[in-house]
Amino acid sequence: MSAPGADGCGAPAGGIEVTGGAGSQAVVQGHVTSAGTPVPSGYARLLNSDGEFVAEVPLGEDGGFTFYAAPGVWTLRVLAPGGIRVERPVSASTGMITELEVAV
Amino acid sequence: MSRSDVLVEADWVQAHLDDPGLVLVEVDENTTAYDKGHIKGAVKIDWKKDLQDPVRRDFIDRAGFERLLSGRGISNDDTVILYGGNNNWFAAYAYWYFKLYGHDKVKLLDGGRKKWELDSRDMVTDVPARPATSYHAREQDRSIRAFRDDVVAAIGVLNLVDVRSPDEFAGRLLAPAHLPQEQAQRGGHVPTAKNVPWSKAAEEDGTFKSDDDLRALYGDEAGLDFGKDTIAYCRIGERSAHTWFVLHELLGQANVKNYDGSWTEYGSLVGVPIELGDGK
């Protein structure tokens, strides 16, 4: 995986791992599962309170996703093959890692 | 120019995978996804390692582009179909880059890797062996590339389109929300820029919206003056390449430039004006 920073802008599968706690970030992360099994092929989208698209990552091998949001209320939307489309509301706070497990 | 000249659908690609003279290229910021699986016959281009100068912040030069395409087995007569992840951001950037160096026979796969995956279409791990060619590039077409002085001169004069998310535009986030927010540069946007997030031009599956919807989005809703020249920017120039593709290639607007320095350059310049807050 390439290091995040000014020279890159892409979203690696699963998102960029949080290391050493949230620090000053407002992290939203979790996993997508189907009948208890990780969903490795699909996408997690973060929408703002107006329903506008903010960011998207492909799910990791473990169905994982990570976002670095701003404090506030967001919507997580999961897209996966087979027409799967599931939404969950989520709140983010600075310095916190908000965990979200999504069953589809 | 019509949509079919610049864009192909997944069904079409599936039916033409083995056509001679057609080269599929997957473009991404790194090639992890390609290495796990890609469309049959596709070669890979790494946006960072292959397209960016390793020392200076700039593109590889003309000779470097010639070496890259020759090594990938792409000839001047080939039709290149580009696709990638991140809703085709990096593929759109490569499309713009191919045009910059004068390769005219290039198209984007509508929806990119994402739609291909969501459709559950076949992917392979075999890497094709393509014999090397002697590719000849042209000098850069500067009519589609903007530099920082062009952007400063465009304030209040030309259309400036900031294609980042509303929170980045307002200065609340410094990067898209899938990246850590620890950049050193200032937040905000170029004064007089309209905020039309790239994502508004795409459907949820990554395909582009219809021409009518796109025209309404940039014209009626955002208030772009189609009679004026336009500069699009984002954070590092790949999301704005997506919007450059929409305005220049799909809607046929003349004089649209992509500012590849984008916010990581502008937001770090000393003395330039910056505006904060939401779009109007």
mmCIF file of N, CA and C in Angstrom, chain A residues 2-99:
data_model
loop_
_atom_site.group_PDB
_atom_site.id
_atom_site.type_symbol
_atom_site.label_atom_id
_atom_site.label_comp_id
_atom_site.label_asym_id
_atom_site.label_seq_id
_atom_site.Cartn_x
_atom_site.Cartn_y
_atom_site.Cartn_z
ATOM 1 N N SER A 2 0.495 2.220 -0.788
ATOM 2 C CA SER A 2 1.271 3.448 -0.798
ATOM 3 C C SER A 2 0.912 4.282 0.419
ATOM 4 N N ALA A 3 1.873 5.049 0.872
ATOM 5 C CA ALA A 3 1.616 5.888 2.034
ATOM 6 C C ALA A 3 0.684 7.023 1.644
ATOM 7 N N PRO A 4 -0.246 7.384 2.519
ATOM 8 C CA PRO A 4 -1.125 8.505 2.212
ATOM 9 C C PRO A 4 -0.360 9.804 2.325
ATOM 10 N N GLY A 5 -0.811 10.792 1.661
ATOM 11 C CA GLY A 5 -0.143 12.087 1.785
ATOM 12 C C GLY A 5 -0.420 12.937 0.576
ATOM 13 N N ALA A 6 0.367 13.982 0.455
ATOM 14 C CA ALA A 6 0.112 14.965 -0.587
ATOM 15 C C ALA A 6 0.332 14.395 -1.983
ATOM 16 N N ASP A 7 1.092 13.303 -2.077
ATOM 17 C CA ASP A 7 1.387 12.776 -3.400
ATOM 18 C C ASP A 7 0.385 11.725 -3.845
ATOM 19 N N GLY A 8 -0.590 11.428 -3.019
ATOM 20 C CA GLY A 8 -1.569 10.411 -3.396
ATOM 21 C C GLY A 8 -2.946 10.802 -2.932
ATOM 22 N N CYS A 9 -3.953 10.179 -3.512
ATOM 23 C CA CYS A 9 -5.320 10.542 -3.140
ATOM 24 C C CYS A 9 -6.237 9.331 -3.211
ATOM 25 N N GLY A 10 -5.701 8.201 -3.576
ATOM 26 C CA GLY A 10 -6.542 7.039 -3.790
ATOM 27 C C GLY A 10 -6.965 6.380 -2.493
ATOM 28 N N ALA A 11 -7.933 5.493 -2.613
ATOM 29 C CA ALA A 11 -8.435 4.774 -1.452
ATOM 30 C C ALA A 11 -8.073 3.303 -1.586
ATOM 31 N N PRO A 12 -7.088 2.823 -0.809
ATOM 32 C CA PRO A 12 -6.743 1.414 -0.893
ATOM 33 C C PRO A 12 -7.851 0.551 -0.294
ATOM 34 N N ALA A 13 -7.873 -0.714 -0.691
ATOM 35 C CA ALA A 13 -8.892 -1.626 -0.171
ATOM 36 C C ALA A 13 -8.849 -1.627 1.346
ATOM 37 N N GLY A 14 -10.006 -1.478 1.957
ATOM 38 C CA GLY A 14 -10.100 -1.489 3.410
ATOM 39 C C GLY A 14 -9.844 -0.138 4.044
ATOM 40 N N GLY A 15 -9.337 0.801 3.262
ATOM 41 C CA GLY A 15 -8.998 2.110 3.821
ATOM 42 C C GLY A 15 -7.623 2.075 4.432
ATOM 43 N N ILE A 16 -7.181 3.229 4.908
ATOM 44 C CA ILE A 16 -5.838 3.335 5.489
ATOM 45 C C ILE A 16 -5.923 3.053 6.982
ATOM 46 N N GLU A 17 -5.130 2.101 7.401
ATOM 47 C CA GLU A 17 -5.182 1.607 8.769
ATOM 48 C C GLU A 17 -4.911 2.719 9.782
ATOM 49 N N VAL A 18 -5.654 2.699 10.868
ATOM 50 C CA VAL A 18 -5.427 3.643 11.959
ATOM 51 C C VAL A 18 -4.357 3.059 12.866
ATOM 52 N N THR A 19 -3.305 3.808 13.092
ATOM 53 C CA THR A 19 -2.257 3.300 13.977
ATOM 54 C C THR A 19 -2.116 4.238 15.166
ATOM 55 N N GLY A 20 -1.991 3.679 16.349
ATOM 56 C CA GLY A 20 -1.730 4.488 17.539
ATOM 57 C C GLY A 20 -2.893 5.347 17.989
ATOM 58 N N GLY A 21 -4.124 4.850 17.821
ATOM 59 C CA GLY A 21 -5.283 5.591 18.305
ATOM 60 C C GLY A 21 -5.721 6.659 17.331
ATOM 61 N N ALA A 22 -6.829 7.313 17.649
ATOM 62 C CA ALA A 22 -7.422 8.268 16.715
ATOM 63 C C ALA A 22 -6.653 9.583 16.673
ATOM 64 N N GLY A 23 -5.933 9.912 17.756
ATOM 65 C CA GLY A 23 -5.228 11.196 17.780
ATOM 66 C C GLY A 23 -6.222 12.332 17.592
ATOM 67 N N SER A 24 -5.959 13.206 16.618
ATOM 68 C CA SER A 24 -6.876 14.326 16.365
ATOM 69 C C SER A 24 -7.891 13.988 15.276
ATOM 70 N N GLN A 25 -7.923 12.728 14.865
ATOM 71 C CA GLN A 25 -8.813 12.328 13.774
ATOM 72 C C GLN A 25 -10.182 11.900 14.316
ATOM 73 N N ALA A 26 -11.198 11.993 13.466
ATOM 74 C CA ALA A 26 -12.527 11.476 13.794
ATOM 75 C C ALA A 26 -12.751 10.252 12.915
ATOM 76 N N VAL A 27 -12.402 9.096 13.457
ATOM 77 C CA VAL A 27 -12.325 7.889 12.637
ATOM 78 C C VAL A 27 -13.644 7.103 12.683
ATOM 79 N N VAL A 28 -14.072 6.634 11.532
ATOM 80 C CA VAL A 28 -15.201 5.702 11.440
ATOM 81 C C VAL A 28 -14.670 4.459 10.758
ATOM 82 N N GLN A 29 -14.749 3.330 11.425
ATOM 83 C CA GLN A 29 -14.253 2.118 10.781
ATOM 84 C C GLN A 29 -15.108 0.919 11.174
ATOM 85 N N GLY A 30 -14.968 -0.161 10.443
ATOM 86 C CA GLY A 30 -15.748 -1.351 10.747
ATOM 87 C C GLY A 30 -15.594 -2.403 9.673
ATOM 88 N N HIS A 31 -16.536 -3.334 9.667
ATOM 89 C CA HIS A 31 -16.478 -4.460 8.737
ATOM 90 C C HIS A 31 -17.859 -4.733 8.171
ATOM 91 N N VAL A 32 -17.862 -5.309 6.992
ATOM 92 C CA VAL A 32 -19.113 -5.736 6.370
ATOM 93 C C VAL A 32 -19.102 -7.256 6.311
ATOM 94 N N THR A 33 -20.173 -7.859 6.814
ATOM 95 C CA THR A 33 -20.267 -9.317 6.813
ATOM 96 C C THR A 33 -21.594 -9.753 6.224
ATOM 97 N N SER A 34 -21.593 -10.979 5.725
ATOM 98 C CA SER A 34 -22.827 -11.602 5.238
ATOM 99 C C SER A 34 -22.899 -12.972 5.888
ATOM 100 N N ALA A 35 -23.933 -13.203 6.699
ATOM 101 C CA ALA A 35 -24.086 -14.461 7.451
ATOM 102 C C ALA A 35 -22.804 -14.790 8.226
ATOM 103 N N GLY A 36 -22.201 -13.763 8.790
ATOM 104 C CA GLY A 36 -21.017 -13.957 9.628
ATOM 105 C C GLY A 36 -19.712 -14.050 8.876
ATOM 106 N N THR A 37 -19.757 -14.019 7.538
ATOM 107 C CA THR A 37 -18.545 -14.133 6.716
ATOM 108 C C THR A 37 -18.188 -12.757 6.143
ATOM 109 N N PRO A 38 -16.901 -12.382 6.158
ATOM 110 C CA PRO A 38 -16.528 -11.079 5.595
ATOM 111 C C PRO A 38 -16.911 -10.961 4.123
ATOM 112 N N VAL A 39 -17.329 -9.761 3.728
ATOM 113 C CA VAL A 39 -17.626 -9.468 2.321
ATOM 114 C C VAL A 39 -16.411 -8.717 1.763
ATOM 115 N N PRO A 40 -15.538 -9.400 0.995
ATOM 116 C CA PRO A 40 -14.301 -8.754 0.540
ATOM 117 C C PRO A 40 -14.463 -7.983 -0.767
ATOM 118 N N SER A 41 -15.593 -8.186 -1.444
ATOM 119 C CA SER A 41 -15.780 -7.540 -2.739
ATOM 120 C C SER A 41 -16.966 -6.603 -2.634
ATOM 121 N N GLY A 42 -16.693 -5.321 -2.542
ATOM 122 C CA GLY A 42 -17.762 -4.344 -2.408
ATOM 123 C C GLY A 42 -17.159 -3.004 -2.037
ATOM 124 N N TYR A 43 -18.017 -2.052 -1.758
ATOM 125 C CA TYR A 43 -17.567 -0.679 -1.520
ATOM 126 C C TYR A 43 -18.313 -0.067 -0.340
ATOM 127 N N ALA A 44 -17.609 0.709 0.468
ATOM 128 C CA ALA A 44 -18.231 1.486 1.537
ATOM 129 C C ALA A 44 -18.162 2.952 1.143
ATOM 130 N N ARG A 45 -19.300 3.619 1.200
ATOM 131 C CA ARG A 45 -19.375 5.050 0.857
ATOM 132 C C ARG A 45 -19.785 5.832 2.087
ATOM 133 N N LEU A 46 -19.168 6.982 2.289
ATOM 134 C CA LEU A 46 -19.547 7.859 3.392
ATOM 135 C C LEU A 46 -20.303 9.049 2.807
ATOM 136 N N LEU A 47 -21.504 9.305 3.336
ATOM 137 C CA LEU A 47 -22.327 10.424 2.875
ATOM 138 C C LEU A 47 -22.477 11.416 4.019
ATOM 139 N N ASN A 48 -22.571 12.711 3.711
ATOM 140 C CA ASN A 48 -22.737 13.691 4.790
ATOM 141 C C ASN A 48 -24.208 13.823 5.171
ATOM 142 N N SER A 49 -24.504 14.743 6.082
ATOM 143 C CA SER A 49 -25.868 14.833 6.606
ATOM 144 C C SER A 49 -26.869 15.310 5.552
ATOM 145 N N ASP A 50 -26.369 15.863 4.449
ATOM 146 C CA ASP A 50 -27.256 16.228 3.337
ATOM 147 C C ASP A 50 -27.417 15.082 2.342
ATOM 148 N N GLY A 51 -26.797 13.953 2.645
ATOM 149 C CA GLY A 51 -26.862 12.826 1.719
ATOM 150 C C GLY A 51 -25.854 12.926 0.589
ATOM 151 N N GLU A 52 -24.961 13.934 0.659
ATOM 152 C CA GLU A 52 -23.960 14.100 -0.401
ATOM 153 C C GLU A 52 -22.801 13.124 -0.197
ATOM 154 N N PHE A 53 -22.297 12.595 -1.300
ATOM 155 C CA PHE A 53 -21.147 11.702 -1.269
ATOM 156 C C PHE A 53 -19.926 12.433 -0.720
ATOM 157 N N VAL A 54 -19.181 11.776 0.168
ATOM 158 C CA VAL A 54 -17.960 12.363 0.711
ATOM 159 C C VAL A 54 -16.733 11.522 0.366
ATOM 160 N N ALA A 55 -16.833 10.215 0.528
ATOM 161 C CA ALA A 55 -15.670 9.370 0.253
ATOM 162 C C ALA A 55 -16.122 7.926 0.056
ATOM 163 N N GLU A 56 -15.236 7.147 -0.527
ATOM 164 C CA GLU A 56 -15.541 5.735 -0.778
ATOM 165 C C GLU A 56 -14.257 4.921 -0.711
ATOM 166 N N VAL A 57 -14.335 3.732 -0.110
ATOM 167 C CA VAL A 57 -13.199 2.803 -0.170
ATOM 168 C C VAL A 57 -13.710 1.437 -0.621
ATOM 169 N N PRO A 58 -12.875 0.701 -1.373
ATOM 170 C CA PRO A 58 -13.201 -0.705 -1.620
ATOM 171 C C PRO A 58 -13.027 -1.463 -0.303
ATOM 172 N N LEU A 59 -13.867 -2.467 -0.062
ATOM 173 C CA LEU A 59 -13.737 -3.242 1.175
ATOM 174 C C LEU A 59 -12.440 -4.048 1.152
ATOM 175 N N GLY A 60 -11.836 -4.222 2.335
ATOM 176 C CA GLY A 60 -10.633 -5.037 2.428
ATOM 177 C C GLY A 60 -10.972 -6.527 2.388
ATOM 178 N N GLU A 61 -9.933 -7.343 2.410
ATOM 179 C CA GLU A 61 -10.122 -8.805 2.395
ATOM 180 C C GLU A 61 -11.002 -9.268 3.553
ATOM 181 N N ASP A 62 -10.923 -8.528 4.671
ATOM 182 C CA ASP A 62 -11.725 -8.874 5.849
ATOM 183 C C ASP A 62 -13.041 -8.098 5.888
ATOM 184 N N GLY A 63 -13.432 -7.509 4.756
ATOM 185 C CA GLY A 63 -14.666 -6.721 4.705
ATOM 186 C C GLY A 63 -14.528 -5.376 5.381
ATOM 187 N N GLY A 64 -13.269 -4.982 5.677
ATOM 188 C CA GLY A 64 -13.044 -3.783 6.484
ATOM 189 C C GLY A 64 -13.068 -2.484 5.693
ATOM 190 N N PHE A 65 -13.353 -1.391 6.423
ATOM 191 C CA PHE A 65 -13.305 -0.044 5.852
ATOM 192 C C PHE A 65 -12.870 0.937 6.941
ATOM 193 N N THR A 66 -12.217 2.028 6.541
ATOM 194 C CA THR A 66 -11.820 3.085 7.480
ATOM 195 C C THR A 66 -12.010 4.449 6.818
ATOM 196 N N PHE A 67 -12.635 5.364 7.564
ATOM 197 C CA PHE A 67 -12.758 6.752 7.092
ATOM 198 C C PHE A 67 -12.215 7.705 8.142
ATOM 199 N N TYR A 68 -11.680 8.820 7.685
ATOM 200 C CA TYR A 68 -11.233 9.908 8.552
ATOM 201 C C TYR A 68 -12.194 11.071 8.307
ATOM 202 N N ALA A 69 -13.228 11.142 9.115
ATOM 203 C CA ALA A 69 -14.292 12.118 8.887
ATOM 204 C C ALA A 69 -14.030 13.377 9.701
ATOM 205 N N ALA A 70 -14.969 14.276 9.676
ATOM 206 C CA ALA A 70 -14.988 15.402 10.614
ATOM 207 C C ALA A 70 -16.049 15.055 11.661
ATOM 208 N N PRO A 71 -16.027 15.724 12.819
ATOM 209 C CA PRO A 71 -17.056 15.428 13.813
ATOM 210 C C PRO A 71 -18.447 15.669 13.228
ATOM 211 N N GLY A 72 -19.398 14.798 13.540
ATOM 212 C CA GLY A 72 -20.751 14.995 13.021
ATOM 213 C C GLY A 72 -21.447 13.684 12.737
ATOM 214 N N VAL A 73 -22.607 13.806 12.105
ATOM 215 C CA VAL A 73 -23.422 12.640 11.790
ATOM 216 C C VAL A 73 -23.281 12.325 10.310
ATOM 217 N N TRP A 74 -23.010 11.083 10.012
ATOM 218 C CA TRP A 74 -22.762 10.643 8.650
ATOM 219 C C TRP A 74 -23.627 9.428 8.336
ATOM 220 N N THR A 75 -23.685 9.072 7.068
ATOM 221 C CA THR A 75 -24.348 7.828 6.672
ATOM 222 C C THR A 75 -23.322 6.959 5.962
ATOM 223 N N LEU A 76 -23.262 5.704 6.366
ATOM 224 C CA LEU A 76 -22.407 4.746 5.671
ATOM 225 C C LEU A 76 -23.283 3.921 4.741
ATOM 226 N N ARG A 77 -22.897 3.836 3.481
ATOM 227 C CA ARG A 77 -23.650 3.021 2.515
ATOM 228 C C ARG A 77 -22.732 1.960 1.950
ATOM 229 N N VAL A 78 -23.204 0.718 1.969
ATOM 230 C CA VAL A 78 -22.420 -0.404 1.435
ATOM 231 C C VAL A 78 -23.020 -0.846 0.102
ATOM 232 N N LEU A 79 -22.147 -0.979 -0.911
ATOM 233 C CA LEU A 79 -22.553 -1.540 -2.209
ATOM 234 C C LEU A 79 -21.761 -2.820 -2.422
ATOM 235 N N ALA A 80 -22.430 -3.874 -2.858
ATOM 236 C CA ALA A 80 -21.720 -5.126 -3.126
ATOM 237 C C ALA A 80 -22.386 -5.842 -4.289
ATOM 238 N N PRO A 81 -21.648 -6.763 -4.945
ATOM 239 C CA PRO A 81 -22.230 -7.493 -6.069
ATOM 240 C C PRO A 81 -23.544 -8.169 -5.664
ATOM 241 N N GLY A 82 -24.420 -8.322 -6.646
ATOM 242 C CA GLY A 82 -25.721 -8.906 -6.351
ATOM 243 C C GLY A 82 -26.741 -7.853 -5.973
ATOM 244 N N GLY A 83 -26.417 -6.595 -6.258
ATOM 245 C CA GLY A 83 -27.357 -5.507 -5.997
ATOM 246 C C GLY A 83 -27.507 -5.159 -4.529
ATOM 247 N N ILE A 84 -26.548 -5.548 -3.707
ATOM 248 C CA ILE A 84 -26.630 -5.247 -2.269
ATOM 249 C C ILE A 84 -26.382 -3.756 -2.039
ATOM 250 N N ARG A 85 -27.259 -3.139 -1.243
ATOM 251 C CA ARG A 85 -27.165 -1.705 -0.964
ATOM 252 C C ARG A 85 -27.770 -1.485 0.418
ATOM 253 N N VAL A 86 -26.914 -1.242 1.404
ATOM 254 C CA VAL A 86 -27.348 -1.153 2.799
ATOM 255 C C VAL A 86 -26.800 0.135 3.419
ATOM 256 N N GLU A 87 -27.600 0.796 4.255
ATOM 257 C CA GLU A 87 -27.157 2.049 4.886
ATOM 258 C C GLU A 87 -27.213 1.962 6.403
ATOM 259 N N ARG A 88 -26.289 2.646 7.058
ATOM 260 C CA ARG A 88 -26.298 2.767 8.522
ATOM 261 C C ARG A 88 -25.910 4.202 8.896
ATOM 262 N N PRO A 89 -26.618 4.816 9.859
ATOM 263 C CA PRO A 89 -26.182 6.125 10.357
ATOM 264 C C PRO A 89 -25.004 5.949 11.294
ATOM 265 N N VAL A 90 -24.125 6.932 11.350
ATOM 266 C CA VAL A 90 -22.964 6.829 12.239
ATOM 267 C C VAL A 90 -22.524 8.229 12.669
ATOM 268 N N SER A 91 -22.132 8.360 13.949
ATOM 269 C CA SER A 91 -21.628 9.638 14.460
ATOM 270 C C SER A 91 -20.118 9.553 14.621
ATOM 271 N N ALA A 92 -19.432 10.612 14.280
ATOM 272 C CA ALA A 92 -17.969 10.656 14.448
ATOM 273 C C ALA A 92 -17.603 11.787 15.393
ATOM 274 N N SER A 93 -16.577 11.560 16.225
ATOM 275 C CA SER A 93 -16.092 12.598 17.146
ATOM 276 C C SER A 93 -14.575 12.664 17.056
ATOM 277 N N THR A 94 -14.041 13.851 17.194
ATOM 278 C CA THR A 94 -12.591 14.026 17.160
ATOM 279 C C THR A 94 -11.935 13.242 18.294
ATOM 280 N N GLY A 95 -10.866 12.534 17.959
ATOM 281 C CA GLY A 95 -10.147 11.759 18.960
ATOM 282 C C GLY A 95 -10.758 10.402 19.237
ATOM 283 N N MET A 96 -11.828 10.061 18.519
ATOM 284 C CA MET A 96 -12.529 8.793 18.767
ATOM 285 C C MET A 96 -12.472 7.902 17.522
ATOM 286 N N ILE A 97 -12.426 6.581 17.775
ATOM 287 C CA ILE A 97 -12.612 5.616 16.697
ATOM 288 C C ILE A 97 -14.006 5.036 16.872
ATOM 289 N N THR A 98 -14.905 5.357 15.954
ATOM 290 C CA THR A 98 -16.257 4.819 16.015
ATOM 291 C C THR A 98 -16.322 3.532 15.214
ATOM 292 N N GLU A 99 -16.666 2.443 15.891
ATOM 293 C CA GLU A 99 -16.705 1.128 15.233
ATOM 294 C C GLU A 99 -18.123 0.849 14.724
#
